[in-house]
């Protein structure tokens, strides 16, 4: 794997065709557009509907990206799984594809598991992959997984696997938790899970952010990453936060897909895989009005 990845990354949304299979044409078009906007690809993240995709589908998309010549140095595929062999298989595939790192959820089905159990899981993945190129980014998202990645667990993993444990995405939504990670650990890259915390994160040493709305607003988020010491940084942050909160009034994954569909005049982008459902007509119309209020566009984004 390459030098550690930094900047803005998007958990790339996954389009589906009429049979609810991953639509590789639309997916590649979106990946290419994100890269053109200086946004890295956190494929198979939460907003990718990754846990609605099979291991075979995720491997197929990873191979599709590599075969299409996408820059794997700018990829951080999600490889977490409840089943240890699946996490190992996906992680090994990402390493072999040349990804910059992997983003790994804890096994999330069993609740109330100990740090000993979580350490054993991550350790087994690292040992079984057995590749010095592996750079593993932990994924802390307790509102969804309900299995936290504690500070003590991070310290234990860093002690056991220095160089391999590369960082974390903190989607707790709790700035005090993010700051505690930034304050406590060295050689450990912290990515807030929303651009709402980008500026404050950068001021305390964050590596960037991995954000759902980077799927549709990557240029503006990257602009703040590049110019966070400029005099207008607080104003830029306020506008990013205002847009994020407006989108978050809707179910996030269907909303992101609807925005892409509206921006490319491609309503088929709205499909989700059950149990998620697309926005209804009223929600879609209201979202379109919200975008008009922001004078929102996706520059250069055309239909696949």
Tab-separated table of C-alpha atoms in Angstrom:
chain	number	residue	atom	x	y	z
A	1	UNK	CA	0.000	0.000	0.000
A	2	UNK	CA	1.055	3.578	-0.646
A	3	UNK	CA	1.894	6.411	1.724
A	4	UNK	CA	-0.965	7.207	4.065
A	5	UNK	CA	-3.947	8.829	2.409
A	6	UNK	CA	-5.099	12.291	3.456
A	7	UNK	CA	-7.711	14.852	2.491
A	8	UNK	CA	-11.401	14.458	1.684
A	9	UNK	CA	-12.848	11.020	0.953
A	10	UNK	CA	-16.352	9.959	-0.009
A	11	UNK	CA	-18.099	6.740	1.003
A	12	UNK	CA	-19.088	6.247	-2.632
A	13	UNK	CA	-22.794	5.552	-3.138
A	14	UNK	CA	-23.584	2.381	-5.088
A	15	UNK	CA	-26.060	2.682	-7.978
A	16	UNK	CA	-28.280	-0.293	-8.795
A	17	UNK	CA	-29.860	-1.368	-12.064
A	18	UNK	CA	-33.483	-2.428	-12.548
A	19	UNK	CA	-32.663	-5.891	-11.145
A	20	UNK	CA	-31.042	-4.288	-8.083
A	21	UNK	CA	-27.582	-5.399	-9.156
A	22	UNK	CA	-24.641	-2.976	-8.838
A	23	UNK	CA	-24.586	-0.748	-11.911
A	24	UNK	CA	-20.901	-0.635	-12.808
A	25	UNK	CA	-21.297	1.965	-15.563
A	26	UNK	CA	-22.931	4.526	-13.299
A	27	UNK	CA	-20.602	3.586	-10.433
A	28	UNK	CA	-17.422	4.119	-12.452
A	29	UNK	CA	-18.732	7.433	-13.770
A	30	UNK	CA	-19.341	8.635	-10.224
A	31	UNK	CA	-15.942	7.412	-9.002
A	32	UNK	CA	-14.195	9.212	-11.865
A	33	UNK	CA	-16.072	12.423	-11.135
A	34	UNK	CA	-15.158	12.282	-7.448
A	35	UNK	CA	-11.496	11.792	-8.305
A	36	UNK	CA	-11.695	14.772	-10.672
A	37	UNK	CA	-12.913	16.832	-7.706
A	38	UNK	CA	-9.849	15.829	-5.621
A	39	UNK	CA	-11.942	13.443	-3.531
A	40	UNK	CA	-10.692	10.024	-2.491
A	41	UNK	CA	-12.832	6.907	-2.725
A	42	UNK	CA	-13.951	5.230	0.505
A	43	UNK	CA	-15.849	2.601	-1.457
A	44	UNK	CA	-17.965	0.133	0.537
A	45	UNK	CA	-18.662	2.563	3.349
A	46	UNK	CA	-21.920	3.019	5.205
A	47	UNK	CA	-23.390	5.267	2.527
A	48	UNK	CA	-22.267	2.777	-0.125
A	49	UNK	CA	-24.889	0.352	1.260
A	50	UNK	CA	-21.887	-1.907	1.809
A	51	UNK	CA	-23.668	-4.163	4.253
A	52	UNK	CA	-26.346	-4.748	1.613
A	53	UNK	CA	-23.640	-6.005	-0.777
A	54	UNK	CA	-22.269	-9.521	-0.822
A	55	UNK	CA	-18.555	-10.242	-0.541
A	56	UNK	CA	-18.594	-11.335	-4.187
A	57	UNK	CA	-20.208	-8.044	-5.243
A	58	UNK	CA	-17.679	-5.989	-3.330
A	59	UNK	CA	-14.814	-7.950	-4.853
A	60	UNK	CA	-16.343	-7.531	-8.303
A	61	UNK	CA	-16.562	-3.758	-7.884
A	62	UNK	CA	-13.003	-3.590	-6.573
A	63	UNK	CA	-11.782	-5.525	-9.607
A	64	UNK	CA	-13.902	-3.333	-11.887
A	65	UNK	CA	-12.253	-0.221	-10.455
A	66	UNK	CA	-8.760	-1.625	-10.931
A	67	UNK	CA	-9.502	-2.873	-14.466
A	68	UNK	CA	-10.902	0.559	-15.366
A	69	UNK	CA	-7.658	2.224	-14.320
A	70	UNK	CA	-9.002	4.113	-11.300
A	71	UNK	CA	-6.254	5.355	-9.006
A	72	UNK	CA	-6.169	2.758	-6.243
A	73	UNK	CA	-3.737	4.963	-4.296
A	74	UNK	CA	-6.765	7.140	-3.568
A	75	UNK	CA	-9.000	4.308	-2.365
A	76	UNK	CA	-9.890	3.201	1.158
A	77	UNK	CA	-12.314	0.287	0.700
A	78	UNK	CA	-14.499	-0.788	3.584
A	79	UNK	CA	-13.563	-4.362	4.461
A	80	UNK	CA	-15.230	-4.859	7.829
A	81	UNK	CA	-17.521	-7.842	8.296
A	82	UNK	CA	-19.092	-9.743	11.149
A	83	UNK	CA	-17.600	-13.000	9.856
A	84	UNK	CA	-13.836	-13.130	10.317
A	85	UNK	CA	-13.130	-15.020	7.053
A	86	UNK	CA	-15.069	-12.410	5.063
A	87	UNK	CA	-13.127	-9.540	6.659
A	88	UNK	CA	-9.875	-11.335	5.846
A	89	UNK	CA	-10.900	-12.033	2.242
A	90	UNK	CA	-11.986	-8.451	1.570
A	91	UNK	CA	-8.931	-6.966	3.272
A	92	UNK	CA	-6.530	-9.201	1.347
A	93	UNK	CA	-8.265	-8.286	-1.917
A	94	UNK	CA	-7.910	-4.566	-1.154
A	95	UNK	CA	-4.213	-4.920	-0.336
A	96	UNK	CA	-3.582	-6.881	-3.520
A	97	UNK	CA	-5.455	-4.226	-5.535
A	98	UNK	CA	-3.046	-1.571	-4.224
A	99	UNK	CA	-5.527	0.428	-2.141
A	100	UNK	CA	-4.086	3.124	0.092
A	101	UNK	CA	-5.734	1.551	3.104
A	102	UNK	CA	-8.817	-0.299	4.318
A	103	UNK	CA	-11.596	1.036	6.514
A	104	UNK	CA	-12.743	-1.607	8.963
A	105	UNK	CA	-15.901	-1.725	11.008
A	106	UNK	CA	-15.779	-3.811	14.165
A	107	UNK	CA	-17.840	-7.009	13.984
A	108	UNK	CA	-21.165	-5.455	14.881
A	109	UNK	CA	-23.788	-8.163	15.325
A	110	UNK	CA	-22.970	-9.120	18.918
A	111	UNK	CA	-23.422	-6.246	21.336
A	112	UNK	CA	-21.585	-5.643	24.597
A	113	UNK	CA	-18.433	-7.400	23.410
A	114	UNK	CA	-15.207	-6.679	25.260
A	115	UNK	CA	-12.113	-4.895	24.056
A	116	UNK	CA	-10.386	-8.275	24.342
A	117	UNK	CA	-12.807	-9.707	21.799
A	118	UNK	CA	-12.447	-6.766	19.430
A	119	UNK	CA	-8.661	-6.836	19.720
A	120	UNK	CA	-8.711	-10.538	18.882
A	121	UNK	CA	-10.828	-9.872	15.777
A	122	UNK	CA	-8.628	-7.100	14.375
A	123	UNK	CA	-5.496	-9.041	15.293
A	124	UNK	CA	-6.708	-12.151	13.488
A	125	UNK	CA	-7.448	-10.121	10.341
A	126	UNK	CA	-3.986	-8.540	10.377
A	127	UNK	CA	-2.178	-11.811	11.065
A	128	UNK	CA	-4.135	-13.810	8.494
A	129	UNK	CA	-3.683	-11.204	5.764
A	130	UNK	CA	-0.004	-11.234	6.707
A	131	UNK	CA	1.066	-8.427	4.406
A	132	UNK	CA	3.326	-5.557	5.464
A	133	UNK	CA	1.591	-3.301	2.937
A	134	UNK	CA	-1.648	-3.322	4.947
A	135	UNK	CA	-2.741	0.034	6.365
A	136	UNK	CA	-5.831	-0.427	8.514
A	137	UNK	CA	-8.152	2.434	9.460
A	138	UNK	CA	-10.592	1.621	12.236
A	139	UNK	CA	-14.209	2.702	11.796
A	140	UNK	CA	-15.940	4.058	14.906
A	141	UNK	CA	-19.659	4.541	14.254
A	142	UNK	CA	-21.500	3.688	17.481
A	143	UNK	CA	-24.822	5.271	16.387
A	144	UNK	CA	-25.086	2.508	13.758
A	145	UNK	CA	-22.807	-0.362	14.782
A	146	UNK	CA	-23.501	0.045	18.515
A	147	UNK	CA	-20.056	-1.486	19.027
A	148	UNK	CA	-17.592	1.295	19.898
A	149	UNK	CA	-13.871	1.430	19.264
A	150	UNK	CA	-12.499	2.666	22.577
A	151	UNK	CA	-9.391	4.763	23.114
A	152	UNK	CA	-7.821	1.946	25.115
A	153	UNK	CA	-8.440	-0.499	22.279
A	154	UNK	CA	-6.799	1.894	19.812
A	155	UNK	CA	-3.746	2.202	22.073
A	156	UNK	CA	-3.484	-1.574	22.409
A	157	UNK	CA	-3.698	-2.085	18.641
A	158	UNK	CA	-1.124	0.643	17.984
A	159	UNK	CA	1.273	-0.986	20.454
A	160	UNK	CA	0.814	-4.395	18.830
A	161	UNK	CA	0.771	-3.312	15.185
A	162	UNK	CA	2.642	-0.019	14.716
A	163	UNK	CA	2.642	1.028	11.091
A	164	UNK	CA	-0.277	-1.247	10.245
A	165	UNK	CA	-2.884	0.523	12.371
A	166	UNK	CA	-2.911	3.764	10.403
A	167	UNK	CA	-5.866	5.763	11.689
A	168	UNK	CA	-9.610	5.944	12.252
A	169	UNK	CA	-12.819	7.371	10.886
A	170	UNK	CA	-14.752	8.786	13.822
A	171	UNK	CA	-18.452	8.910	12.988
A	172	UNK	CA	-19.542	9.257	16.594
A	173	UNK	CA	-20.705	12.824	15.929
A	174	UNK	CA	-19.039	13.713	19.241
A	175	UNK	CA	-16.295	16.284	18.787
A	176	UNK	CA	-14.930	15.616	22.284
A	177	UNK	CA	-14.284	12.001	21.286
A	178	UNK	CA	-12.589	13.031	18.046
A	179	UNK	CA	-10.424	15.552	19.885
A	180	UNK	CA	-9.472	12.949	22.484
A	181	UNK	CA	-8.123	10.756	19.684
A	182	UNK	CA	-6.217	13.663	18.155
A	183	UNK	CA	-4.737	14.619	21.523
A	184	UNK	CA	-3.804	11.120	22.668
A	185	UNK	CA	-2.228	9.391	19.671
A	186	UNK	CA	0.765	10.062	17.439
A	187	UNK	CA	1.302	8.599	13.973
A	188	UNK	CA	-2.425	7.884	13.870
A	189	UNK	CA	-4.562	9.707	11.324
A	190	UNK	CA	-7.999	10.799	12.497
A	191	UNK	CA	-10.744	11.490	9.940
A	192	UNK	CA	-13.951	13.027	11.310
A	193	UNK	CA	-16.989	11.349	9.745
A	194	UNK	CA	-18.592	14.621	8.681
A	195	UNK	CA	-17.340	17.854	7.131
A	196	UNK	CA	-19.101	19.628	10.014
A	197	UNK	CA	-15.943	18.897	12.014
A	198	UNK	CA	-13.426	19.448	9.212
A	199	UNK	CA	-12.090	22.863	10.167
A	200	UNK	CA	-11.902	22.173	13.887
A	201	UNK	CA	-10.340	18.818	13.098
A	202	UNK	CA	-7.654	20.316	10.874
A	203	UNK	CA	-6.862	22.894	13.547
A	204	UNK	CA	-6.094	20.002	15.888
A	205	UNK	CA	-4.181	17.828	13.430
A	206	UNK	CA	-6.858	15.765	11.646
A	207	UNK	CA	-5.926	14.128	8.335
A	208	UNK	CA	-9.075	15.285	6.528
A	209	UNK	CA	-12.614	13.916	6.630
A	210	UNK	CA	-14.633	11.020	5.233
A	211	UNK	CA	-18.100	12.360	4.646
A	212	UNK	CA	-21.359	11.176	3.093
A	213	UNK	CA	-22.064	14.534	1.481
A	214	UNK	CA	-18.672	14.470	-0.218
A	215	UNK	CA	-20.568	12.312	-2.719
A	216	UNK	CA	-22.271	15.451	-4.022
A	217	UNK	CA	-20.333	18.442	-2.633
A	218	UNK	CA	-16.693	17.309	-2.825
A	219	UNK	CA	-15.234	20.419	-4.440
A	220	UNK	CA	-16.344	22.786	-1.703
A	221	UNK	CA	-15.197	20.415	1.037
A	222	UNK	CA	-11.792	19.954	-0.612
A	223	UNK	CA	-11.481	23.729	-0.998
A	224	UNK	CA	-11.724	24.128	2.777
A	225	UNK	CA	-9.211	21.301	3.301
A	226	UNK	CA	-6.777	23.162	1.049
A	227	UNK	CA	-7.401	26.620	2.520
A	228	UNK	CA	-8.201	25.943	6.158
A	229	UNK	CA	-5.740	28.605	7.342
A	230	UNK	CA	-7.247	31.301	5.115
A	231	UNK	CA	-9.169	34.211	6.549
A	232	UNK	CA	-12.503	32.993	5.215
A	233	UNK	CA	-12.179	29.450	6.590
A	234	UNK	CA	-14.862	29.904	9.232
A	235	UNK	CA	-17.314	31.227	6.635
A	236	UNK	CA	-16.548	28.284	4.351
A	237	UNK	CA	-17.102	25.898	7.236
A	238	UNK	CA	-20.412	27.504	8.131
A	239	UNK	CA	-21.678	27.111	4.566
A	240	UNK	CA	-20.570	23.464	4.409
A	241	UNK	CA	-22.331	22.781	7.694
A	242	UNK	CA	-25.490	24.539	6.543
A	243	UNK	CA	-25.637	22.393	3.395
A	244	UNK	CA	-24.904	19.198	5.321
A	245	UNK	CA	-27.715	19.877	7.783
A	246	UNK	CA	-30.133	20.621	4.936
A	247	UNK	CA	-29.399	17.282	3.274
A	248	UNK	CA	-29.514	15.446	6.602
A	249	UNK	CA	-33.201	16.369	6.983
A	250	UNK	CA	-33.818	13.461	4.593
A	251	UNK	CA	-32.729	9.810	4.849
A	252	UNK	CA	-29.094	10.249	3.865
A	253	UNK	CA	-28.474	7.457	1.355
A	254	UNK	CA	-31.678	7.964	-0.661
A	255	UNK	CA	-31.099	11.730	-0.544
A	256	UNK	CA	-27.581	11.484	-1.939
A	257	UNK	CA	-28.788	9.258	-4.754
A	258	UNK	CA	-31.665	11.630	-5.471
A	259	UNK	CA	-29.280	14.589	-5.659
A	260	UNK	CA	-27.110	12.773	-8.190
A	261	UNK	CA	-30.212	11.828	-10.146
A	262	UNK	CA	-31.496	15.390	-10.143
A	263	UNK	CA	-28.093	16.770	-11.138
A	264	UNK	CA	-27.669	14.312	-14.032
A	265	UNK	CA	-31.326	14.109	-15.083
A	266	UNK	CA	-31.155	10.376	-14.360
A	267	UNK	CA	-33.989	9.294	-12.014
A	268	UNK	CA	-32.756	5.687	-12.050
A	269	UNK	CA	-29.939	6.832	-9.781
A	270	UNK	CA	-32.548	6.923	-7.009
A	271	UNK	CA	-32.731	3.144	-6.608
A	272	UNK	CA	-31.750	1.657	-3.267
A	273	UNK	CA	-31.484	-1.970	-2.265
A	274	UNK	CA	-34.093	-3.098	0.295
A	275	UNK	CA	-34.626	-2.605	3.138
A	276	UNK	CA	-33.815	0.998	2.176
A	277	UNK	CA	-36.353	2.779	-0.012
A	278	UNK	CA	-35.956	5.765	-2.369
A	279	UNK	CA	-37.297	9.186	-1.480
A	280	UNK	CA	-40.988	9.522	-2.241
A	281	UNK	CA	-42.252	12.148	-4.698
A	282	UNK	CA	-42.885	14.747	-2.005
A	283	UNK	CA	-39.451	14.295	-0.458
A	284	UNK	CA	-37.802	14.440	-3.863
A	285	UNK	CA	-39.636	17.658	-4.759
A	286	UNK	CA	-38.757	19.246	-1.428
A	287	UNK	CA	-35.124	18.236	-1.836
A	288	UNK	CA	-35.065	19.776	-5.313
A	289	UNK	CA	-36.304	23.046	-3.798
A	290	UNK	CA	-33.623	22.856	-1.130
A	291	UNK	CA	-30.950	22.504	-3.823
A	292	UNK	CA	-32.338	25.548	-5.629
A	293	UNK	CA	-32.131	27.573	-2.432
A	294	UNK	CA	-28.418	26.747	-2.260
A	295	UNK	CA	-27.945	27.347	-6.001
A	296	UNK	CA	-26.400	23.894	-5.865
A	297	UNK	CA	-24.653	22.215	-8.779
A	298	UNK	CA	-22.285	19.287	-9.294
A	299	UNK	CA	-19.790	20.889	-11.720
A	300	UNK	CA	-18.820	18.584	-14.561
A	301	UNK	CA	-21.090	15.780	-13.380
A	302	UNK	CA	-22.980	14.377	-16.364
A	303	UNK	CA	-24.991	11.235	-16.871
A	304	UNK	CA	-22.989	8.018	-17.201
